[in-house]
């Protein structure tokens, strides 16, 4: 009710955590919310890894009988279950994935989209993956999936939202420290702008570089110098030249110029 009164267009409602309700109890929970706030569209959220109980496809079918339940965020990470829910999906209802790494197969079995974590830091790349998947452009989608896979893995090094907070911080778009009991990313979970490869050489992590560049373009960290917001260039596409302070240009380390100890942004080593 508070969300609706505050202007919310819909509410994302998770299966109740800790109590481990029965499947009938889950349906009763959503029915009670729908009765209390009948005009607010509801998106059910199945995330058994956090709630301790899985909402089965049969239970989802019962939820669809509630008119205000208009969608489902399905985070079971079970493609068989996702496929069954998609197969039974009534017209006018929406099925959204909850795991970035499963966006492509979720669309392939009949899902509509994703509630993305990675999309907070690389929205353009996630949109490209989504659109390629929805257009059945398998080759493009597979290539984009391969590009983003290191990011998906990095964002699962520690419990969400610790890694995405670190990623947003290095892009200059947020602070890295979450609220207790979550802590900032440890060294093992920290996102690096460059990593040492099997050949012993340092290589830029391309998605990190892109996130940093986007952050510098879009945030206030580059508002400096007499000209206000300075021009921005990626060194890979800009010819080498000398700059003076009066040029108001910031050069962002990238590619082979990234070295251990080079300061790029908060949380980047």
PDB file of C-alpha atoms in Angstrom:
ATOM      1  CA  UNK A   1       0.000   0.000   0.000  1.00  0.00           C
ATOM      2  CA  UNK A   2       2.855   2.359   0.821  1.00  0.00           C
ATOM      3  CA  UNK A   3       4.488   1.614  -2.535  1.00  0.00           C
ATOM      4  CA  UNK A   4       1.288   2.349  -4.406  1.00  0.00           C
ATOM      5  CA  UNK A   5       0.618   5.526  -2.445  1.00  0.00           C
ATOM      6  CA  UNK A   6       4.182   6.649  -3.223  1.00  0.00           C
ATOM      7  CA  UNK A   7       3.563   6.305  -6.963  1.00  0.00           C
ATOM      8  CA  UNK A   8       4.928   2.833  -7.715  1.00  0.00           C
ATOM      9  CA  UNK A   9       3.724   1.362 -10.997  1.00  0.00           C
ATOM     10  CA  UNK A  10       4.078  -2.232  -9.785  1.00  0.00           C
ATOM     11  CA  UNK A  11       5.622  -4.311  -6.999  1.00  0.00           C
ATOM     12  CA  UNK A  12       8.195  -7.109  -7.159  1.00  0.00           C
ATOM     13  CA  UNK A  13       7.160  -9.576  -4.449  1.00  0.00           C
ATOM     14  CA  UNK A  14       9.460 -12.434  -3.426  1.00  0.00           C
ATOM     15  CA  UNK A  15       8.362 -15.728  -1.966  1.00  0.00           C
ATOM     16  CA  UNK A  16       8.477 -15.167   1.825  1.00  0.00           C
ATOM     17  CA  UNK A  17      11.974 -15.983   3.138  1.00  0.00           C
ATOM     18  CA  UNK A  18      12.959 -18.051   6.177  1.00  0.00           C
ATOM     19  CA  UNK A  19       9.458 -19.383   6.943  1.00  0.00           C
ATOM     20  CA  UNK A  20       9.613 -21.976   4.114  1.00  0.00           C
ATOM     21  CA  UNK A  21       5.874 -21.945   3.340  1.00  0.00           C
ATOM     22  CA  UNK A  22       4.068 -24.729   1.520  1.00  0.00           C
ATOM     23  CA  UNK A  23       3.133 -24.207  -2.112  1.00  0.00           C
ATOM     24  CA  UNK A  24      -0.457 -23.511  -1.031  1.00  0.00           C
ATOM     25  CA  UNK A  25       0.891 -20.973   1.450  1.00  0.00           C
ATOM     26  CA  UNK A  26       2.779 -19.197  -1.329  1.00  0.00           C
ATOM     27  CA  UNK A  27      -0.419 -18.855  -3.355  1.00  0.00           C
ATOM     28  CA  UNK A  28      -2.299 -17.593  -0.290  1.00  0.00           C
ATOM     29  CA  UNK A  29       0.450 -15.035   0.353  1.00  0.00           C
ATOM     30  CA  UNK A  30       0.157 -13.511  -3.112  1.00  0.00           C
ATOM     31  CA  UNK A  31      -3.653 -13.688  -3.029  1.00  0.00           C
ATOM     32  CA  UNK A  32      -3.668 -11.717   0.238  1.00  0.00           C
ATOM     33  CA  UNK A  33      -1.428  -9.009  -1.226  1.00  0.00           C
ATOM     34  CA  UNK A  34      -3.575  -8.794  -4.355  1.00  0.00           C
ATOM     35  CA  UNK A  35      -6.711  -8.433  -2.241  1.00  0.00           C
ATOM     36  CA  UNK A  36      -5.155  -5.741  -0.055  1.00  0.00           C
ATOM     37  CA  UNK A  37      -3.891  -3.685  -3.034  1.00  0.00           C
ATOM     38  CA  UNK A  38      -6.110  -4.750  -5.939  1.00  0.00           C
ATOM     39  CA  UNK A  39      -5.030  -2.082  -8.415  1.00  0.00           C
ATOM     40  CA  UNK A  40      -1.255  -2.593  -8.120  1.00  0.00           C
ATOM     41  CA  UNK A  41       0.289  -4.990 -10.677  1.00  0.00           C
ATOM     42  CA  UNK A  42       2.435  -7.651  -9.018  1.00  0.00           C
ATOM     43  CA  UNK A  43       5.523  -9.440 -10.312  1.00  0.00           C
ATOM     44  CA  UNK A  44       6.181 -12.623  -8.367  1.00  0.00           C
ATOM     45  CA  UNK A  45       9.825 -13.363  -7.588  1.00  0.00           C
ATOM     46  CA  UNK A  46      11.040 -16.938  -7.256  1.00  0.00           C
ATOM     47  CA  UNK A  47      14.572 -17.026  -5.821  1.00  0.00           C
ATOM     48  CA  UNK A  48      14.955 -20.264  -3.831  1.00  0.00           C
ATOM     49  CA  UNK A  49      18.658 -19.667  -3.161  1.00  0.00           C
ATOM     50  CA  UNK A  50      17.668 -16.747  -0.914  1.00  0.00           C
ATOM     51  CA  UNK A  51      14.218 -17.738   0.349  1.00  0.00           C
ATOM     52  CA  UNK A  52      14.837 -21.431   1.067  1.00  0.00           C
ATOM     53  CA  UNK A  53      11.845 -22.680  -0.911  1.00  0.00           C
ATOM     54  CA  UNK A  54      11.222 -23.112  -4.640  1.00  0.00           C
ATOM     55  CA  UNK A  55       7.972 -22.048  -6.281  1.00  0.00           C
ATOM     56  CA  UNK A  56       7.049 -24.886  -8.617  1.00  0.00           C
ATOM     57  CA  UNK A  57       5.574 -24.527 -12.129  1.00  0.00           C
ATOM     58  CA  UNK A  58       2.275 -25.868 -10.786  1.00  0.00           C
ATOM     59  CA  UNK A  59       2.214 -23.088  -8.189  1.00  0.00           C
ATOM     60  CA  UNK A  60       3.028 -20.500 -10.857  1.00  0.00           C
ATOM     61  CA  UNK A  61       0.009 -21.737 -12.825  1.00  0.00           C
ATOM     62  CA  UNK A  62      -2.133 -21.042  -9.763  1.00  0.00           C
ATOM     63  CA  UNK A  63      -0.650 -17.548  -9.418  1.00  0.00           C
ATOM     64  CA  UNK A  64      -1.672 -16.702 -12.974  1.00  0.00           C
ATOM     65  CA  UNK A  65      -5.305 -17.042 -11.823  1.00  0.00           C
ATOM     66  CA  UNK A  66      -4.781 -13.894  -9.732  1.00  0.00           C
ATOM     67  CA  UNK A  67      -5.505 -11.002 -12.153  1.00  0.00           C
ATOM     68  CA  UNK A  68      -3.014  -8.550 -10.668  1.00  0.00           C
ATOM     69  CA  UNK A  69      -0.109 -11.030 -10.884  1.00  0.00           C
ATOM     70  CA  UNK A  70       1.153  -9.942 -14.291  1.00  0.00           C
ATOM     71  CA  UNK A  71       4.658 -11.368 -14.350  1.00  0.00           C
ATOM     72  CA  UNK A  72       7.282 -13.631 -12.819  1.00  0.00           C
ATOM     73  CA  UNK A  73      10.964 -13.081 -12.162  1.00  0.00           C
ATOM     74  CA  UNK A  74      12.264 -16.644 -12.257  1.00  0.00           C
ATOM     75  CA  UNK A  75      15.616 -17.112 -10.517  1.00  0.00           C
ATOM     76  CA  UNK A  76      15.627 -20.846  -9.869  1.00  0.00           C
ATOM     77  CA  UNK A  77      18.501 -21.252 -12.396  1.00  0.00           C
ATOM     78  CA  UNK A  78      16.710 -24.441 -13.480  1.00  0.00           C
ATOM     79  CA  UNK A  79      16.243 -24.416 -17.254  1.00  0.00           C
ATOM     80  CA  UNK A  80      13.841 -27.362 -17.127  1.00  0.00           C
ATOM     81  CA  UNK A  81      11.628 -25.422 -14.727  1.00  0.00           C
ATOM     82  CA  UNK A  82      11.971 -22.204 -16.725  1.00  0.00           C
ATOM     83  CA  UNK A  83      11.014 -24.083 -19.887  1.00  0.00           C
ATOM     84  CA  UNK A  84       7.924 -25.575 -18.214  1.00  0.00           C
ATOM     85  CA  UNK A  85       6.791 -22.184 -16.924  1.00  0.00           C
ATOM     86  CA  UNK A  86       7.290 -20.674 -20.397  1.00  0.00           C
ATOM     87  CA  UNK A  87       5.303 -23.523 -21.963  1.00  0.00           C
ATOM     88  CA  UNK A  88       2.378 -22.891 -19.604  1.00  0.00           C
ATOM     89  CA  UNK A  89       2.541 -19.093 -19.810  1.00  0.00           C
ATOM     90  CA  UNK A  90      -0.908 -17.543 -20.419  1.00  0.00           C
ATOM     91  CA  UNK A  91      -1.325 -14.730 -22.908  1.00  0.00           C
ATOM     92  CA  UNK A  92      -0.695 -11.340 -21.347  1.00  0.00           C
ATOM     93  CA  UNK A  93       1.649 -12.615 -18.632  1.00  0.00           C
ATOM     94  CA  UNK A  94       5.395 -11.894 -18.638  1.00  0.00           C
ATOM     95  CA  UNK A  95       8.266 -14.243 -17.812  1.00  0.00           C
ATOM     96  CA  UNK A  96      11.555 -12.583 -16.861  1.00  0.00           C
ATOM     97  CA  UNK A  97      14.836 -14.311 -16.102  1.00  0.00           C
ATOM     98  CA  UNK A  98      16.789 -13.459 -12.981  1.00  0.00           C
ATOM     99  CA  UNK A  99      20.242 -14.714 -13.968  1.00  0.00           C
ATOM    100  CA  UNK A 100      22.258 -12.762 -16.541  1.00  0.00           C
ATOM    101  CA  UNK A 101      24.166 -15.851 -17.671  1.00  0.00           C
ATOM    102  CA  UNK A 102      20.876 -17.602 -18.525  1.00  0.00           C
ATOM    103  CA  UNK A 103      19.357 -14.765 -20.549  1.00  0.00           C
ATOM    104  CA  UNK A 104      19.997 -16.426 -23.908  1.00  0.00           C
ATOM    105  CA  UNK A 105      18.511 -19.842 -23.019  1.00  0.00           C
ATOM    106  CA  UNK A 106      15.632 -18.202 -21.122  1.00  0.00           C
ATOM    107  CA  UNK A 107      14.625 -16.316 -24.261  1.00  0.00           C
ATOM    108  CA  UNK A 108      15.130 -19.471 -26.329  1.00  0.00           C
ATOM    109  CA  UNK A 109      12.568 -21.425 -24.286  1.00  0.00           C
ATOM    110  CA  UNK A 110       9.985 -18.633 -24.354  1.00  0.00           C
ATOM    111  CA  UNK A 111      10.939 -16.002 -21.785  1.00  0.00           C
ATOM    112  CA  UNK A 112      10.526 -12.302 -22.491  1.00  0.00           C
ATOM    113  CA  UNK A 113      13.467 -10.577 -20.845  1.00  0.00           C
ATOM    114  CA  UNK A 114      15.636 -10.224 -17.767  1.00  0.00           C
ATOM    115  CA  UNK A 115      15.872  -8.368 -14.480  1.00  0.00           C
ATOM    116  CA  UNK A 116      19.596  -7.827 -14.883  1.00  0.00           C
ATOM    117  CA  UNK A 117      22.436  -7.289 -12.433  1.00  0.00           C
ATOM    118  CA  UNK A 118      25.118  -6.710 -15.076  1.00  0.00           C
ATOM    119  CA  UNK A 119      22.800  -4.256 -16.816  1.00  0.00           C
ATOM    120  CA  UNK A 120      23.474  -1.768 -14.029  1.00  0.00           C
ATOM    121  CA  UNK A 121      27.051  -1.300 -15.234  1.00  0.00           C
ATOM    122  CA  UNK A 122      26.911  -2.311 -18.929  1.00  0.00           C
ATOM    123  CA  UNK A 123      23.292  -1.677 -19.971  1.00  0.00           C
ATOM    124  CA  UNK A 124      24.152  -1.319 -23.651  1.00  0.00           C
ATOM    125  CA  UNK A 125      25.901  -4.672 -23.838  1.00  0.00           C
ATOM    126  CA  UNK A 126      23.054  -6.429 -22.026  1.00  0.00           C
ATOM    127  CA  UNK A 127      20.531  -4.847 -24.367  1.00  0.00           C
ATOM    128  CA  UNK A 128      22.539  -6.098 -27.354  1.00  0.00           C
ATOM    129  CA  UNK A 129      22.459  -9.625 -25.912  1.00  0.00           C
ATOM    130  CA  UNK A 130      18.720  -9.377 -25.258  1.00  0.00           C
ATOM    131  CA  UNK A 131      17.872  -8.043 -28.704  1.00  0.00           C
ATOM    132  CA  UNK A 132      20.043 -10.617 -30.488  1.00  0.00           C
ATOM    133  CA  UNK A 133      18.399 -13.383 -28.448  1.00  0.00           C
ATOM    134  CA  UNK A 134      14.881 -12.109 -29.157  1.00  0.00           C
ATOM    135  CA  UNK A 135      15.696 -11.774 -32.866  1.00  0.00           C
ATOM    136  CA  UNK A 136      16.910 -15.411 -32.913  1.00  0.00           C
ATOM    137  CA  UNK A 137      20.311 -14.189 -34.113  1.00  0.00           C
ATOM    138  CA  UNK A 138      22.085 -17.102 -32.479  1.00  0.00           C
ATOM    139  CA  UNK A 139      25.572 -16.271 -33.735  1.00  0.00           C
ATOM    140  CA  UNK A 140      25.429 -12.667 -32.506  1.00  0.00           C
ATOM    141  CA  UNK A 141      23.912 -13.738 -29.195  1.00  0.00           C
ATOM    142  CA  UNK A 142      26.581 -16.381 -28.655  1.00  0.00           C
ATOM    143  CA  UNK A 143      29.341 -13.872 -29.386  1.00  0.00           C
ATOM    144  CA  UNK A 144      27.844 -11.356 -26.970  1.00  0.00           C
ATOM    145  CA  UNK A 145      27.399 -14.071 -24.358  1.00  0.00           C
ATOM    146  CA  UNK A 146      31.092 -14.978 -24.671  1.00  0.00           C
ATOM    147  CA  UNK A 147      32.061 -11.316 -24.318  1.00  0.00           C
ATOM    148  CA  UNK A 148      29.990 -10.887 -21.174  1.00  0.00           C
ATOM    149  CA  UNK A 149      30.731 -14.240 -19.535  1.00  0.00           C
ATOM    150  CA  UNK A 150      33.785 -12.974 -17.572  1.00  0.00           C
ATOM    151  CA  UNK A 151      31.614 -10.182 -16.185  1.00  0.00           C
ATOM    152  CA  UNK A 152      28.872 -12.632 -15.198  1.00  0.00           C
ATOM    153  CA  UNK A 153      31.454 -14.738 -13.392  1.00  0.00           C
ATOM    154  CA  UNK A 154      32.994 -11.714 -11.662  1.00  0.00           C
ATOM    155  CA  UNK A 155      29.583 -10.583 -10.430  1.00  0.00           C
ATOM    156  CA  UNK A 156      29.151 -13.952  -8.714  1.00  0.00           C
ATOM    157  CA  UNK A 157      32.486 -14.043  -6.892  1.00  0.00           C
ATOM    158  CA  UNK A 158      30.709 -12.879  -3.752  1.00  0.00           C
ATOM    159  CA  UNK A 159      27.025 -12.542  -2.820  1.00  0.00           C
ATOM    160  CA  UNK A 160      25.045  -9.965  -4.779  1.00  0.00           C
ATOM    161  CA  UNK A 161      25.126  -6.947  -4.530  1.00  0.00           C
ATOM    162  CA  UNK A 162      28.757  -6.848  -3.305  1.00  0.00           C
ATOM    163  CA  UNK A 163      30.412  -7.309  -6.732  1.00  0.00           C
ATOM    164  CA  UNK A 164      28.023  -5.024  -8.630  1.00  0.00           C
ATOM    165  CA  UNK A 165      28.607  -2.313  -6.007  1.00  0.00           C
ATOM    166  CA  UNK A 166      32.342  -2.632  -6.678  1.00  0.00           C
ATOM    167  CA  UNK A 167      31.772  -2.489 -10.445  1.00  0.00           C
ATOM    168  CA  UNK A 168      29.613   0.633 -10.175  1.00  0.00           C
ATOM    169  CA  UNK A 169      32.188   2.253  -7.908  1.00  0.00           C
ATOM    170  CA  UNK A 170      35.019   1.763 -10.381  1.00  0.00           C
ATOM    171  CA  UNK A 171      32.765   3.251 -13.064  1.00  0.00           C
ATOM    172  CA  UNK A 172      32.271   6.306 -10.855  1.00  0.00           C
ATOM    173  CA  UNK A 173      28.527   5.767 -10.489  1.00  0.00           C
ATOM    174  CA  UNK A 174      28.123   4.593  -6.882  1.00  0.00           C
ATOM    175  CA  UNK A 175      29.869   3.905  -3.597  1.00  0.00           C
ATOM    176  CA  UNK A 176      31.256   0.391  -3.209  1.00  0.00           C
ATOM    177  CA  UNK A 177      30.289  -0.160   0.444  1.00  0.00           C
ATOM    178  CA  UNK A 178      26.940  -1.937   0.939  1.00  0.00           C
ATOM    179  CA  UNK A 179      25.029  -1.897   4.201  1.00  0.00           C
ATOM    180  CA  UNK A 180      25.752  -4.411   6.943  1.00  0.00           C
ATOM    181  CA  UNK A 181      25.830  -7.347   7.218  1.00  0.00           C
ATOM    182  CA  UNK A 182      27.311  -7.185   3.711  1.00  0.00           C
ATOM    183  CA  UNK A 183      30.879  -5.915   3.432  1.00  0.00           C
ATOM    184  CA  UNK A 184      32.834  -4.391   0.568  1.00  0.00           C
ATOM    185  CA  UNK A 185      34.450  -6.777  -1.900  1.00  0.00           C
ATOM    186  CA  UNK A 186      37.448  -8.656  -0.570  1.00  0.00           C
ATOM    187  CA  UNK A 187      40.644  -8.873  -2.604  1.00  0.00           C
ATOM    188  CA  UNK A 188      39.514 -12.230  -4.005  1.00  0.00           C
ATOM    189  CA  UNK A 189      36.241 -10.713  -5.146  1.00  0.00           C
ATOM    190  CA  UNK A 190      37.570  -7.356  -6.301  1.00  0.00           C
ATOM    191  CA  UNK A 191      37.197  -6.403  -9.919  1.00  0.00           C
ATOM    192  CA  UNK A 192      40.492  -5.743 -11.690  1.00  0.00           C
ATOM    193  CA  UNK A 193      41.161  -3.528 -14.676  1.00  0.00           C
ATOM    194  CA  UNK A 194      43.906  -5.891 -15.805  1.00  0.00           C
ATOM    195  CA  UNK A 195      44.872  -9.472 -15.046  1.00  0.00           C
ATOM    196  CA  UNK A 196      47.988 -11.509 -15.692  1.00  0.00           C
ATOM    197  CA  UNK A 197      47.397 -14.040 -18.451  1.00  0.00           C
ATOM    198  CA  UNK A 198      48.796 -17.530 -18.948  1.00  0.00           C
ATOM    199  CA  UNK A 199      51.596 -15.963 -21.011  1.00  0.00           C
ATOM    200  CA  UNK A 200      52.760 -14.021 -17.963  1.00  0.00           C
ATOM    201  CA  UNK A 201      51.789 -10.652 -19.439  1.00  0.00           C
ATOM    202  CA  UNK A 202      49.192  -8.200 -18.168  1.00  0.00           C
ATOM    203  CA  UNK A 203      46.024  -7.878 -20.247  1.00  0.00           C
ATOM    204  CA  UNK A 204      43.194  -5.382 -19.904  1.00  0.00           C
ATOM    205  CA  UNK A 205      39.842  -6.796 -18.845  1.00  0.00           C
ATOM    206  CA  UNK A 206      37.787  -5.330 -21.662  1.00  0.00           C
ATOM    207  CA  UNK A 207      34.394  -5.134 -19.943  1.00  0.00           C
ATOM    208  CA  UNK A 208      36.003  -3.391 -16.958  1.00  0.00           C
ATOM    209  CA  UNK A 209      37.685  -0.925 -19.294  1.00  0.00           C
ATOM    210  CA  UNK A 210      34.400  -0.224 -21.038  1.00  0.00           C
ATOM    211  CA  UNK A 211      32.601   0.268 -17.732  1.00  0.00           C
ATOM    212  CA  UNK A 212      35.274   2.722 -16.586  1.00  0.00           C
ATOM    213  CA  UNK A 213      35.069   4.658 -19.828  1.00  0.00           C
ATOM    214  CA  UNK A 214      31.277   4.823 -19.640  1.00  0.00           C
ATOM    215  CA  UNK A 215      31.527   5.998 -16.048  1.00  0.00           C
ATOM    216  CA  UNK A 216      33.935   8.783 -16.950  1.00  0.00           C
ATOM    217  CA  UNK A 217      31.635   9.896 -19.764  1.00  0.00           C
ATOM    218  CA  UNK A 218      28.454   9.850 -17.723  1.00  0.00           C
ATOM    219  CA  UNK A 219      29.406  10.799 -14.172  1.00  0.00           C
ATOM    220  CA  UNK A 220      30.711  13.856 -12.380  1.00  0.00           C
ATOM    221  CA  UNK A 221      34.229  12.516 -11.806  1.00  0.00           C
ATOM    222  CA  UNK A 222      35.438  14.224 -14.988  1.00  0.00           C
ATOM    223  CA  UNK A 223      33.885  17.622 -14.351  1.00  0.00           C
ATOM    224  CA  UNK A 224      37.144  19.523 -14.031  1.00  0.00           C
ATOM    225  CA  UNK A 225      39.156  22.228 -15.776  1.00  0.00           C
ATOM    226  CA  UNK A 226      38.151  25.621 -17.176  1.00  0.00           C
ATOM    227  CA  UNK A 227      36.005  24.163 -19.946  1.00  0.00           C
ATOM    228  CA  UNK A 228      33.651  22.286 -17.632  1.00  0.00           C
ATOM    229  CA  UNK A 229      32.960  18.766 -18.899  1.00  0.00           C
ATOM    230  CA  UNK A 230      36.127  17.922 -20.892  1.00  0.00           C
ATOM    231  CA  UNK A 231      36.219  16.005 -24.162  1.00  0.00           C
ATOM    232  CA  UNK A 232      36.536  12.233 -23.849  1.00  0.00           C
ATOM    233  CA  UNK A 233      38.562   9.862 -25.995  1.00  0.00           C
ATOM    234  CA  UNK A 234      39.383   6.163 -25.847  1.00  0.00           C
ATOM    235  CA  UNK A 235      43.126   5.921 -26.439  1.00  0.00           C
ATOM    236  CA  UNK A 236      42.593   3.035 -28.893  1.00  0.00           C
ATOM    237  CA  UNK A 237      40.719   5.331 -31.284  1.00  0.00           C
ATOM    238  CA  UNK A 238      42.617   8.579 -30.733  1.00  0.00           C
ATOM    239  CA  UNK A 239      46.013   9.413 -32.234  1.00  0.00           C
ATOM    240  CA  UNK A 240      48.969   9.862 -29.892  1.00  0.00           C
ATOM    241  CA  UNK A 241      49.708  13.477 -28.982  1.00  0.00           C
ATOM    242  CA  UNK A 242      50.753  15.640 -26.058  1.00  0.00           C
ATOM    243  CA  UNK A 243      48.240  17.369 -23.826  1.00  0.00           C
ATOM    244  CA  UNK A 244      48.522  20.395 -21.629  1.00  0.00           C
ATOM    245  CA  UNK A 245      46.440  21.018 -18.533  1.00  0.00           C
ATOM    246  CA  UNK A 246      44.631  23.753 -20.411  1.00  0.00           C
ATOM    247  CA  UNK A 247      43.336  21.117 -22.853  1.00  0.00           C
ATOM    248  CA  UNK A 248      41.149  19.744 -20.025  1.00  0.00           C
ATOM    249  CA  UNK A 249      41.497  16.174 -21.270  1.00  0.00           C
ATOM    250  CA  UNK A 250      41.760  13.128 -19.032  1.00  0.00           C
ATOM    251  CA  UNK A 251      43.609  10.107 -20.400  1.00  0.00           C
ATOM    252  CA  UNK A 252      42.188   6.861 -19.029  1.00  0.00           C
ATOM    253  CA  UNK A 253      44.668   3.953 -18.790  1.00  0.00           C
ATOM    254  CA  UNK A 254      43.596   1.012 -20.883  1.00  0.00           C
ATOM    255  CA  UNK A 255      44.901  -1.921 -22.876  1.00  0.00           C
ATOM    256  CA  UNK A 256      48.622  -2.536 -22.480  1.00  0.00           C
ATOM    257  CA  UNK A 257      49.085   0.740 -20.594  1.00  0.00           C
ATOM    258  CA  UNK A 258      47.437  -0.744 -17.491  1.00  0.00           C
ATOM    259  CA  UNK A 259      50.121  -1.716 -14.985  1.00  0.00           C
ATOM    260  CA  UNK A 260      50.078  -3.039 -11.436  1.00  0.00           C
ATOM    261  CA  UNK A 261      49.528  -0.138  -9.061  1.00  0.00           C
ATOM    262  CA  UNK A 262      48.215   2.230 -11.742  1.00  0.00           C
ATOM    263  CA  UNK A 263      45.341   4.288 -10.330  1.00  0.00           C
ATOM    264  CA  UNK A 264      42.261   4.045 -12.514  1.00  0.00           C
ATOM    265  CA  UNK A 265      39.402   4.522 -10.110  1.00  0.00           C
ATOM    266  CA  UNK A 266      38.283   3.656  -6.603  1.00  0.00           C
ATOM    267  CA  UNK A 267      38.544  -0.093  -6.079  1.00  0.00           C
ATOM    268  CA  UNK A 268      40.549  -0.690  -9.252  1.00  0.00           C
ATOM    269  CA  UNK A 269      44.013  -2.154  -8.835  1.00  0.00           C
TER     270      UNK A 269
END
